[in-house]
């Protein structure tokens, strides 16, 4: 049973109370604010409903790009840091929202204008060193482990090789699956552990020309839409079908530290 949660909060809660599901398959990203991805998992906890994926504390932490980078850095993972060239991006957004070619700044004199342009739509911004390299992600599913590396190939929308919003919406983004390099495997493992991701997730990196993986952000609620090939393609490289990947996510459901047996009448949000 699908529960629509884009309407009034009380309607979704009432529907969940009426259904009383054994487990909620959470795909709700929320609509507003810096706590939006954590909102429904927090509701599930208050209703004592086991759910897939990470707890609300982890979802809230990972949505904060600056905080996630500080945690990853403390775990020994390379992060962009400060300096020029820099990139300016929203602090609490995903899917490359708010990122354009103008987000990359090579001259300190124009940095205030770039910050102002992002703040016009997104009040909280991150300014970090722009890392030259290629875009790579690593998926992880509890019980399956780290998946092969997801390399993104695309034609940049301008002079800077960034996966900006124009690239994301152009339809020209291609996914290439490759074996995990030992350095990337180590960095991804540390990032997932440090940020406390549960069930499944995807860590995004830039790989420098020298082969160093630099952590950019963590997505503890990556899309499972069949139209997005990232996790499914990485799983397929190991012979894992989409159905088996979803089953592994369900098998990893936790409530109060205990694995919950998922019955056939499980319902999702």
PDB file of C-alpha atoms in Angstrom:
ATOM      1  CA  UNK A   1       0.000   0.000   0.000  1.00  0.00           C
ATOM      2  CA  UNK A   2       1.393   3.388  -0.980  1.00  0.00           C
ATOM      3  CA  UNK A   3       0.900   6.254   1.453  1.00  0.00           C
ATOM      4  CA  UNK A   4       0.994   9.754  -0.018  1.00  0.00           C
ATOM      5  CA  UNK A   5       2.835  12.121   2.330  1.00  0.00           C
ATOM      6  CA  UNK A   6       3.084  15.309   0.269  1.00  0.00           C
ATOM      7  CA  UNK A   7      -0.142  16.640   1.789  1.00  0.00           C
ATOM      8  CA  UNK A   8      -0.950  17.727   5.355  1.00  0.00           C
ATOM      9  CA  UNK A   9       1.154  15.974   7.968  1.00  0.00           C
ATOM     10  CA  UNK A  10      -1.861  14.880   9.984  1.00  0.00           C
ATOM     11  CA  UNK A  11      -3.350  13.075   6.968  1.00  0.00           C
ATOM     12  CA  UNK A  12      -0.223  10.973   6.493  1.00  0.00           C
ATOM     13  CA  UNK A  13      -0.052  10.151  10.185  1.00  0.00           C
ATOM     14  CA  UNK A  14      -3.713   9.133  10.249  1.00  0.00           C
ATOM     15  CA  UNK A  15      -3.187   6.882   7.243  1.00  0.00           C
ATOM     16  CA  UNK A  16      -0.200   5.209   8.868  1.00  0.00           C
ATOM     17  CA  UNK A  17      -2.114   4.637  12.097  1.00  0.00           C
ATOM     18  CA  UNK A  18      -4.960   3.044  10.143  1.00  0.00           C
ATOM     19  CA  UNK A  19      -2.677   0.760   8.144  1.00  0.00           C
ATOM     20  CA  UNK A  20      -0.392  -0.210  11.049  1.00  0.00           C
ATOM     21  CA  UNK A  21       2.225  -1.654   8.673  1.00  0.00           C
ATOM     22  CA  UNK A  22       4.791  -4.224   9.767  1.00  0.00           C
ATOM     23  CA  UNK A  23       7.482  -2.101   8.124  1.00  0.00           C
ATOM     24  CA  UNK A  24       7.564   1.149   6.170  1.00  0.00           C
ATOM     25  CA  UNK A  25       9.662   1.275   3.010  1.00  0.00           C
ATOM     26  CA  UNK A  26      10.685   4.896   3.217  1.00  0.00           C
ATOM     27  CA  UNK A  27      11.222   6.934   0.048  1.00  0.00           C
ATOM     28  CA  UNK A  28       9.889  10.230   1.464  1.00  0.00           C
ATOM     29  CA  UNK A  29      12.311  13.119   0.989  1.00  0.00           C
ATOM     30  CA  UNK A  30      10.106  15.768   2.546  1.00  0.00           C
ATOM     31  CA  UNK A  31       9.290  19.158   1.104  1.00  0.00           C
ATOM     32  CA  UNK A  32      10.597  21.999   3.245  1.00  0.00           C
ATOM     33  CA  UNK A  33      13.430  22.910   5.567  1.00  0.00           C
ATOM     34  CA  UNK A  34      16.742  21.497   6.657  1.00  0.00           C
ATOM     35  CA  UNK A  35      15.093  18.584   8.496  1.00  0.00           C
ATOM     36  CA  UNK A  36      12.857  17.526   5.593  1.00  0.00           C
ATOM     37  CA  UNK A  37      14.436  14.128   4.849  1.00  0.00           C
ATOM     38  CA  UNK A  38      14.352  13.249   8.543  1.00  0.00           C
ATOM     39  CA  UNK A  39      10.746  14.317   9.084  1.00  0.00           C
ATOM     40  CA  UNK A  40       8.905  11.113   8.188  1.00  0.00           C
ATOM     41  CA  UNK A  41      11.426   8.729   9.756  1.00  0.00           C
ATOM     42  CA  UNK A  42      11.001  10.771  12.940  1.00  0.00           C
ATOM     43  CA  UNK A  43       7.250  10.270  12.625  1.00  0.00           C
ATOM     44  CA  UNK A  44       7.766   6.536  12.093  1.00  0.00           C
ATOM     45  CA  UNK A  45       9.797   6.374  15.294  1.00  0.00           C
ATOM     46  CA  UNK A  46       7.109   8.171  17.276  1.00  0.00           C
ATOM     47  CA  UNK A  47       4.495   5.784  15.863  1.00  0.00           C
ATOM     48  CA  UNK A  48       6.827   2.875  16.659  1.00  0.00           C
ATOM     49  CA  UNK A  49       6.887   1.755  13.037  1.00  0.00           C
ATOM     50  CA  UNK A  50      10.044   0.008  11.785  1.00  0.00           C
ATOM     51  CA  UNK A  51      11.302   1.592   8.557  1.00  0.00           C
ATOM     52  CA  UNK A  52      13.960   1.078   5.928  1.00  0.00           C
ATOM     53  CA  UNK A  53      17.081   3.181   5.795  1.00  0.00           C
ATOM     54  CA  UNK A  54      18.783   5.470   8.237  1.00  0.00           C
ATOM     55  CA  UNK A  55      17.306   7.030  11.378  1.00  0.00           C
ATOM     56  CA  UNK A  56      16.261  10.702  11.330  1.00  0.00           C
ATOM     57  CA  UNK A  57      19.447  11.852  13.063  1.00  0.00           C
ATOM     58  CA  UNK A  58      21.582  10.450  10.237  1.00  0.00           C
ATOM     59  CA  UNK A  59      19.321  11.832   7.510  1.00  0.00           C
ATOM     60  CA  UNK A  60      19.463  15.311   9.053  1.00  0.00           C
ATOM     61  CA  UNK A  61      23.237  15.170   9.467  1.00  0.00           C
ATOM     62  CA  UNK A  62      23.914  14.044   5.914  1.00  0.00           C
ATOM     63  CA  UNK A  63      21.647  16.664   4.357  1.00  0.00           C
ATOM     64  CA  UNK A  64      23.988  19.254   5.862  1.00  0.00           C
ATOM     65  CA  UNK A  65      26.893  19.160   3.392  1.00  0.00           C
ATOM     66  CA  UNK A  66      29.236  21.159   5.628  1.00  0.00           C
ATOM     67  CA  UNK A  67      28.626  19.004   8.690  1.00  0.00           C
ATOM     68  CA  UNK A  68      28.905  15.754   6.720  1.00  0.00           C
ATOM     69  CA  UNK A  69      32.286  16.851   5.354  1.00  0.00           C
ATOM     70  CA  UNK A  70      33.562  17.717   8.827  1.00  0.00           C
ATOM     71  CA  UNK A  71      32.564  14.293  10.115  1.00  0.00           C
ATOM     72  CA  UNK A  72      34.146  12.520   7.148  1.00  0.00           C
ATOM     73  CA  UNK A  73      37.348  14.550   7.558  1.00  0.00           C
ATOM     74  CA  UNK A  74      37.551  13.587  11.227  1.00  0.00           C
ATOM     75  CA  UNK A  75      37.423   9.945  10.098  1.00  0.00           C
ATOM     76  CA  UNK A  76      40.460  10.437   7.872  1.00  0.00           C
ATOM     77  CA  UNK A  77      38.648  10.935   4.569  1.00  0.00           C
ATOM     78  CA  UNK A  78      39.920  13.644   2.218  1.00  0.00           C
ATOM     79  CA  UNK A  79      37.442  16.520   1.748  1.00  0.00           C
ATOM     80  CA  UNK A  80      37.675  19.657  -0.422  1.00  0.00           C
ATOM     81  CA  UNK A  81      38.649  22.156   2.274  1.00  0.00           C
ATOM     82  CA  UNK A  82      39.111  25.861   1.550  1.00  0.00           C
ATOM     83  CA  UNK A  83      40.846  27.869  -1.142  1.00  0.00           C
ATOM     84  CA  UNK A  84      40.626  28.897  -4.773  1.00  0.00           C
ATOM     85  CA  UNK A  85      39.358  27.870  -7.191  1.00  0.00           C
ATOM     86  CA  UNK A  86      36.187  27.469  -5.158  1.00  0.00           C
ATOM     87  CA  UNK A  87      32.683  26.211  -5.744  1.00  0.00           C
ATOM     88  CA  UNK A  88      29.601  27.763  -4.167  1.00  0.00           C
ATOM     89  CA  UNK A  89      26.581  25.529  -3.598  1.00  0.00           C
ATOM     90  CA  UNK A  90      23.505  25.234  -1.394  1.00  0.00           C
ATOM     91  CA  UNK A  91      24.248  23.657   1.968  1.00  0.00           C
ATOM     92  CA  UNK A  92      21.024  21.653   2.284  1.00  0.00           C
ATOM     93  CA  UNK A  93      20.171  20.561  -1.266  1.00  0.00           C
ATOM     94  CA  UNK A  94      20.823  17.585  -3.523  1.00  0.00           C
ATOM     95  CA  UNK A  95      20.469  16.651  -7.204  1.00  0.00           C
ATOM     96  CA  UNK A  96      22.798  19.538  -8.124  1.00  0.00           C
ATOM     97  CA  UNK A  97      20.122  22.111  -7.285  1.00  0.00           C
ATOM     98  CA  UNK A  98      21.546  25.606  -7.269  1.00  0.00           C
ATOM     99  CA  UNK A  99      24.778  24.565  -8.988  1.00  0.00           C
ATOM    100  CA  UNK A 100      25.673  26.161 -12.326  1.00  0.00           C
ATOM    101  CA  UNK A 101      28.849  26.926 -14.234  1.00  0.00           C
ATOM    102  CA  UNK A 102      28.885  30.282 -12.417  1.00  0.00           C
ATOM    103  CA  UNK A 103      29.196  28.379  -9.134  1.00  0.00           C
ATOM    104  CA  UNK A 104      32.907  27.786  -9.846  1.00  0.00           C
ATOM    105  CA  UNK A 105      34.931  30.835  -8.848  1.00  0.00           C
ATOM    106  CA  UNK A 106      38.583  31.379  -9.774  1.00  0.00           C
ATOM    107  CA  UNK A 107      38.873  35.025  -8.687  1.00  0.00           C
ATOM    108  CA  UNK A 108      38.343  36.047  -5.057  1.00  0.00           C
ATOM    109  CA  UNK A 109      36.961  39.391  -6.244  1.00  0.00           C
ATOM    110  CA  UNK A 110      33.842  37.754  -7.716  1.00  0.00           C
ATOM    111  CA  UNK A 111      33.256  35.333  -4.835  1.00  0.00           C
ATOM    112  CA  UNK A 112      30.794  37.623  -2.974  1.00  0.00           C
ATOM    113  CA  UNK A 113      28.652  37.914  -6.109  1.00  0.00           C
ATOM    114  CA  UNK A 114      28.644  34.127  -6.571  1.00  0.00           C
ATOM    115  CA  UNK A 115      27.606  33.631  -2.939  1.00  0.00           C
ATOM    116  CA  UNK A 116      24.874  36.228  -3.328  1.00  0.00           C
ATOM    117  CA  UNK A 117      23.527  34.523  -6.443  1.00  0.00           C
ATOM    118  CA  UNK A 118      23.114  31.207  -4.608  1.00  0.00           C
ATOM    119  CA  UNK A 119      21.724  32.858  -1.478  1.00  0.00           C
ATOM    120  CA  UNK A 120      19.032  34.534  -3.563  1.00  0.00           C
ATOM    121  CA  UNK A 121      17.349  31.125  -3.762  1.00  0.00           C
ATOM    122  CA  UNK A 122      19.008  29.104  -0.987  1.00  0.00           C
ATOM    123  CA  UNK A 123      19.789  31.000   2.261  1.00  0.00           C
ATOM    124  CA  UNK A 124      22.492  28.597   3.483  1.00  0.00           C
ATOM    125  CA  UNK A 125      25.547  28.094   1.270  1.00  0.00           C
ATOM    126  CA  UNK A 126      28.776  26.136   1.284  1.00  0.00           C
ATOM    127  CA  UNK A 127      31.988  27.532  -0.166  1.00  0.00           C
ATOM    128  CA  UNK A 128      34.686  24.925  -0.635  1.00  0.00           C
ATOM    129  CA  UNK A 129      37.715  24.317  -2.800  1.00  0.00           C
ATOM    130  CA  UNK A 130      36.829  23.215  -6.321  1.00  0.00           C
ATOM    131  CA  UNK A 131      38.349  19.786  -6.920  1.00  0.00           C
ATOM    132  CA  UNK A 132      39.482  19.029 -10.448  1.00  0.00           C
ATOM    133  CA  UNK A 133      38.653  15.472 -11.446  1.00  0.00           C
ATOM    134  CA  UNK A 134      35.871  13.066 -12.290  1.00  0.00           C
ATOM    135  CA  UNK A 135      32.591  12.367 -10.528  1.00  0.00           C
ATOM    136  CA  UNK A 136      32.294   8.945  -8.893  1.00  0.00           C
ATOM    137  CA  UNK A 137      29.846   7.492  -6.395  1.00  0.00           C
ATOM    138  CA  UNK A 138      29.895   4.380  -4.250  1.00  0.00           C
ATOM    139  CA  UNK A 139      26.716   2.629  -3.193  1.00  0.00           C
ATOM    140  CA  UNK A 140      26.375   0.488  -0.113  1.00  0.00           C
ATOM    141  CA  UNK A 141      23.623  -1.908   0.935  1.00  0.00           C
ATOM    142  CA  UNK A 142      23.658  -3.635   4.300  1.00  0.00           C
ATOM    143  CA  UNK A 143      24.221  -7.345   3.782  1.00  0.00           C
ATOM    144  CA  UNK A 144      25.680  -6.785   0.317  1.00  0.00           C
ATOM    145  CA  UNK A 145      28.494  -4.406   1.234  1.00  0.00           C
ATOM    146  CA  UNK A 146      30.071  -1.750  -0.955  1.00  0.00           C
ATOM    147  CA  UNK A 147      29.004  -1.940  -4.590  1.00  0.00           C
ATOM    148  CA  UNK A 148      31.264  -1.304  -7.598  1.00  0.00           C
ATOM    149  CA  UNK A 149      32.125   2.304  -8.386  1.00  0.00           C
ATOM    150  CA  UNK A 150      29.581   4.388 -10.285  1.00  0.00           C
ATOM    151  CA  UNK A 151      31.426   6.665 -12.716  1.00  0.00           C
ATOM    152  CA  UNK A 152      29.470   9.524 -14.279  1.00  0.00           C
ATOM    153  CA  UNK A 153      30.282  10.548 -17.850  1.00  0.00           C
ATOM    154  CA  UNK A 154      28.847  13.709 -19.382  1.00  0.00           C
ATOM    155  CA  UNK A 155      29.516  16.706 -21.586  1.00  0.00           C
ATOM    156  CA  UNK A 156      29.970  19.738 -19.320  1.00  0.00           C
ATOM    157  CA  UNK A 157      27.564  22.608 -19.854  1.00  0.00           C
ATOM    158  CA  UNK A 158      30.483  25.059 -19.884  1.00  0.00           C
ATOM    159  CA  UNK A 159      34.215  25.388 -19.175  1.00  0.00           C
ATOM    160  CA  UNK A 160      34.105  23.605 -15.823  1.00  0.00           C
ATOM    161  CA  UNK A 161      33.722  19.820 -15.659  1.00  0.00           C
ATOM    162  CA  UNK A 162      30.978  19.754 -13.049  1.00  0.00           C
ATOM    163  CA  UNK A 163      27.786  17.738 -12.803  1.00  0.00           C
ATOM    164  CA  UNK A 164      25.650  20.857 -12.493  1.00  0.00           C
ATOM    165  CA  UNK A 165      21.891  21.156 -12.743  1.00  0.00           C
ATOM    166  CA  UNK A 166      22.064  21.588 -16.524  1.00  0.00           C
ATOM    167  CA  UNK A 167      23.893  18.271 -16.886  1.00  0.00           C
ATOM    168  CA  UNK A 168      21.495  16.511 -14.526  1.00  0.00           C
ATOM    169  CA  UNK A 169      18.448  17.642 -16.506  1.00  0.00           C
ATOM    170  CA  UNK A 170      19.855  17.350 -20.049  1.00  0.00           C
ATOM    171  CA  UNK A 171      19.465  13.586 -20.338  1.00  0.00           C
ATOM    172  CA  UNK A 172      23.096  13.248 -21.397  1.00  0.00           C
ATOM    173  CA  UNK A 173      24.390  11.817 -18.112  1.00  0.00           C
ATOM    174  CA  UNK A 174      25.840   8.313 -18.556  1.00  0.00           C
ATOM    175  CA  UNK A 175      26.699   5.763 -15.897  1.00  0.00           C
ATOM    176  CA  UNK A 176      29.752   3.519 -16.163  1.00  0.00           C
ATOM    177  CA  UNK A 177      30.345   0.788 -13.580  1.00  0.00           C
ATOM    178  CA  UNK A 178      33.943  -0.062 -12.701  1.00  0.00           C
ATOM    179  CA  UNK A 179      35.685  -2.096  -9.984  1.00  0.00           C
ATOM    180  CA  UNK A 180      36.355  -0.283  -6.732  1.00  0.00           C
ATOM    181  CA  UNK A 181      39.859   1.115  -6.499  1.00  0.00           C
ATOM    182  CA  UNK A 182      41.416   0.254  -3.104  1.00  0.00           C
ATOM    183  CA  UNK A 183      41.757   3.940  -2.169  1.00  0.00           C
ATOM    184  CA  UNK A 184      38.116   4.617  -3.034  1.00  0.00           C
ATOM    185  CA  UNK A 185      37.001   1.517  -1.157  1.00  0.00           C
ATOM    186  CA  UNK A 186      38.819   2.688   1.964  1.00  0.00           C
ATOM    187  CA  UNK A 187      37.459   6.238   1.733  1.00  0.00           C
ATOM    188  CA  UNK A 188      33.884   5.084   1.123  1.00  0.00           C
ATOM    189  CA  UNK A 189      33.989   2.583   3.968  1.00  0.00           C
ATOM    190  CA  UNK A 190      35.225   5.229   6.380  1.00  0.00           C
ATOM    191  CA  UNK A 191      32.582   7.737   5.243  1.00  0.00           C
ATOM    192  CA  UNK A 192      29.659   5.325   5.625  1.00  0.00           C
ATOM    193  CA  UNK A 193      30.860   4.237   9.050  1.00  0.00           C
ATOM    194  CA  UNK A 194      31.577   7.744  10.335  1.00  0.00           C
ATOM    195  CA  UNK A 195      28.203   9.103   9.255  1.00  0.00           C
ATOM    196  CA  UNK A 196      26.330   6.120  10.658  1.00  0.00           C
ATOM    197  CA  UNK A 197      24.377   5.266   7.505  1.00  0.00           C
ATOM    198  CA  UNK A 198      21.955   2.373   7.993  1.00  0.00           C
ATOM    199  CA  UNK A 199      20.461   0.045   5.390  1.00  0.00           C
ATOM    200  CA  UNK A 200      21.688   1.656   2.196  1.00  0.00           C
ATOM    201  CA  UNK A 201      23.190   4.836   0.821  1.00  0.00           C
ATOM    202  CA  UNK A 202      25.457   6.449  -1.735  1.00  0.00           C
ATOM    203  CA  UNK A 203      28.654   8.413  -1.134  1.00  0.00           C
ATOM    204  CA  UNK A 204      29.724  10.959  -3.758  1.00  0.00           C
ATOM    205  CA  UNK A 205      33.364  11.712  -4.536  1.00  0.00           C
ATOM    206  CA  UNK A 206      35.598  13.537  -6.978  1.00  0.00           C
ATOM    207  CA  UNK A 207      38.617  11.554  -8.080  1.00  0.00           C
ATOM    208  CA  UNK A 208      41.593  13.836  -8.672  1.00  0.00           C
ATOM    209  CA  UNK A 209      43.958  13.368 -11.642  1.00  0.00           C
ATOM    210  CA  UNK A 210      46.332  11.771  -9.134  1.00  0.00           C
ATOM    211  CA  UNK A 211      43.735   9.183  -8.154  1.00  0.00           C
ATOM    212  CA  UNK A 212      42.832  10.589  -4.723  1.00  0.00           C
ATOM    213  CA  UNK A 213      39.155  10.227  -3.767  1.00  0.00           C
ATOM    214  CA  UNK A 214      37.792  13.460  -2.266  1.00  0.00           C
ATOM    215  CA  UNK A 215      34.498  13.151  -0.414  1.00  0.00           C
ATOM    216  CA  UNK A 216      31.761  15.584  -1.452  1.00  0.00           C
ATOM    217  CA  UNK A 217      28.570  14.412   0.217  1.00  0.00           C
ATOM    218  CA  UNK A 218      26.583  11.467   1.516  1.00  0.00           C
ATOM    219  CA  UNK A 219      23.106  10.527   0.355  1.00  0.00           C
ATOM    220  CA  UNK A 220      21.527   8.138   2.886  1.00  0.00           C
ATOM    221  CA  UNK A 221      18.271   8.163   0.889  1.00  0.00           C
ATOM    222  CA  UNK A 222      19.338   7.721  -2.754  1.00  0.00           C
ATOM    223  CA  UNK A 223      16.695   7.310  -5.410  1.00  0.00           C
ATOM    224  CA  UNK A 224      15.422   3.806  -6.043  1.00  0.00           C
ATOM    225  CA  UNK A 225      13.413   4.906  -9.063  1.00  0.00           C
ATOM    226  CA  UNK A 226      13.843   2.322 -11.854  1.00  0.00           C
ATOM    227  CA  UNK A 227      14.642   5.194 -14.206  1.00  0.00           C
ATOM    228  CA  UNK A 228      17.805   5.996 -12.256  1.00  0.00           C
ATOM    229  CA  UNK A 229      20.414   3.363 -12.915  1.00  0.00           C
ATOM    230  CA  UNK A 230      23.032   4.183 -10.270  1.00  0.00           C
ATOM    231  CA  UNK A 231      22.524   1.594  -7.541  1.00  0.00           C
ATOM    232  CA  UNK A 232      20.795  -0.945  -9.767  1.00  0.00           C
ATOM    233  CA  UNK A 233      23.586  -0.836 -12.341  1.00  0.00           C
ATOM    234  CA  UNK A 234      26.239  -1.213  -9.648  1.00  0.00           C
ATOM    235  CA  UNK A 235      24.373  -4.172  -8.190  1.00  0.00           C
ATOM    236  CA  UNK A 236      23.936  -5.751 -11.612  1.00  0.00           C
ATOM    237  CA  UNK A 237      27.714  -5.781 -12.026  1.00  0.00           C
ATOM    238  CA  UNK A 238      27.787  -8.230  -9.103  1.00  0.00           C
ATOM    239  CA  UNK A 239      24.849 -10.246 -10.401  1.00  0.00           C
ATOM    240  CA  UNK A 240      22.420  -8.598  -7.971  1.00  0.00           C
ATOM    241  CA  UNK A 241      18.986  -8.011  -9.469  1.00  0.00           C
ATOM    242  CA  UNK A 242      16.899  -4.943  -8.542  1.00  0.00           C
ATOM    243  CA  UNK A 243      14.516  -7.260  -6.694  1.00  0.00           C
ATOM    244  CA  UNK A 244      17.392  -8.745  -4.678  1.00  0.00           C
ATOM    245  CA  UNK A 245      18.724  -5.274  -3.882  1.00  0.00           C
ATOM    246  CA  UNK A 246      15.321  -4.146  -2.579  1.00  0.00           C
ATOM    247  CA  UNK A 247      15.022  -7.371  -0.590  1.00  0.00           C
ATOM    248  CA  UNK A 248      18.402  -6.695   1.045  1.00  0.00           C
ATOM    249  CA  UNK A 249      17.243  -3.205   2.066  1.00  0.00           C
ATOM    250  CA  UNK A 250      14.147  -4.709   3.651  1.00  0.00           C
ATOM    251  CA  UNK A 251      16.156  -7.431   5.369  1.00  0.00           C
ATOM    252  CA  UNK A 252      18.277  -4.735   7.002  1.00  0.00           C
ATOM    253  CA  UNK A 253      15.357  -2.935   8.656  1.00  0.00           C
ATOM    254  CA  UNK A 254      16.230  -2.169  12.235  1.00  0.00           C
ATOM    255  CA  UNK A 255      14.211  -1.095  15.213  1.00  0.00           C
ATOM    256  CA  UNK A 256      15.871  -0.498  18.578  1.00  0.00           C
ATOM    257  CA  UNK A 257      18.980  -2.229  17.324  1.00  0.00           C
ATOM    258  CA  UNK A 258      17.189  -5.439  16.440  1.00  0.00           C
ATOM    259  CA  UNK A 259      16.554  -6.859  13.006  1.00  0.00           C
ATOM    260  CA  UNK A 260      12.839  -6.929  12.273  1.00  0.00           C
ATOM    261  CA  UNK A 261      11.345  -9.900  10.446  1.00  0.00           C
ATOM    262  CA  UNK A 262       9.615  -8.544   7.350  1.00  0.00           C
ATOM    263  CA  UNK A 263       6.412 -10.322   6.456  1.00  0.00           C
ATOM    264  CA  UNK A 264       4.807 -10.529   3.061  1.00  0.00           C
ATOM    265  CA  UNK A 265       2.185  -7.932   3.891  1.00  0.00           C
ATOM    266  CA  UNK A 266       4.810  -5.218   4.444  1.00  0.00           C
ATOM    267  CA  UNK A 267       3.657  -1.812   3.269  1.00  0.00           C
ATOM    268  CA  UNK A 268       5.655   1.178   2.112  1.00  0.00           C
ATOM    269  CA  UNK A 269       5.625   4.936   2.044  1.00  0.00           C
TER     270      UNK A 269
END
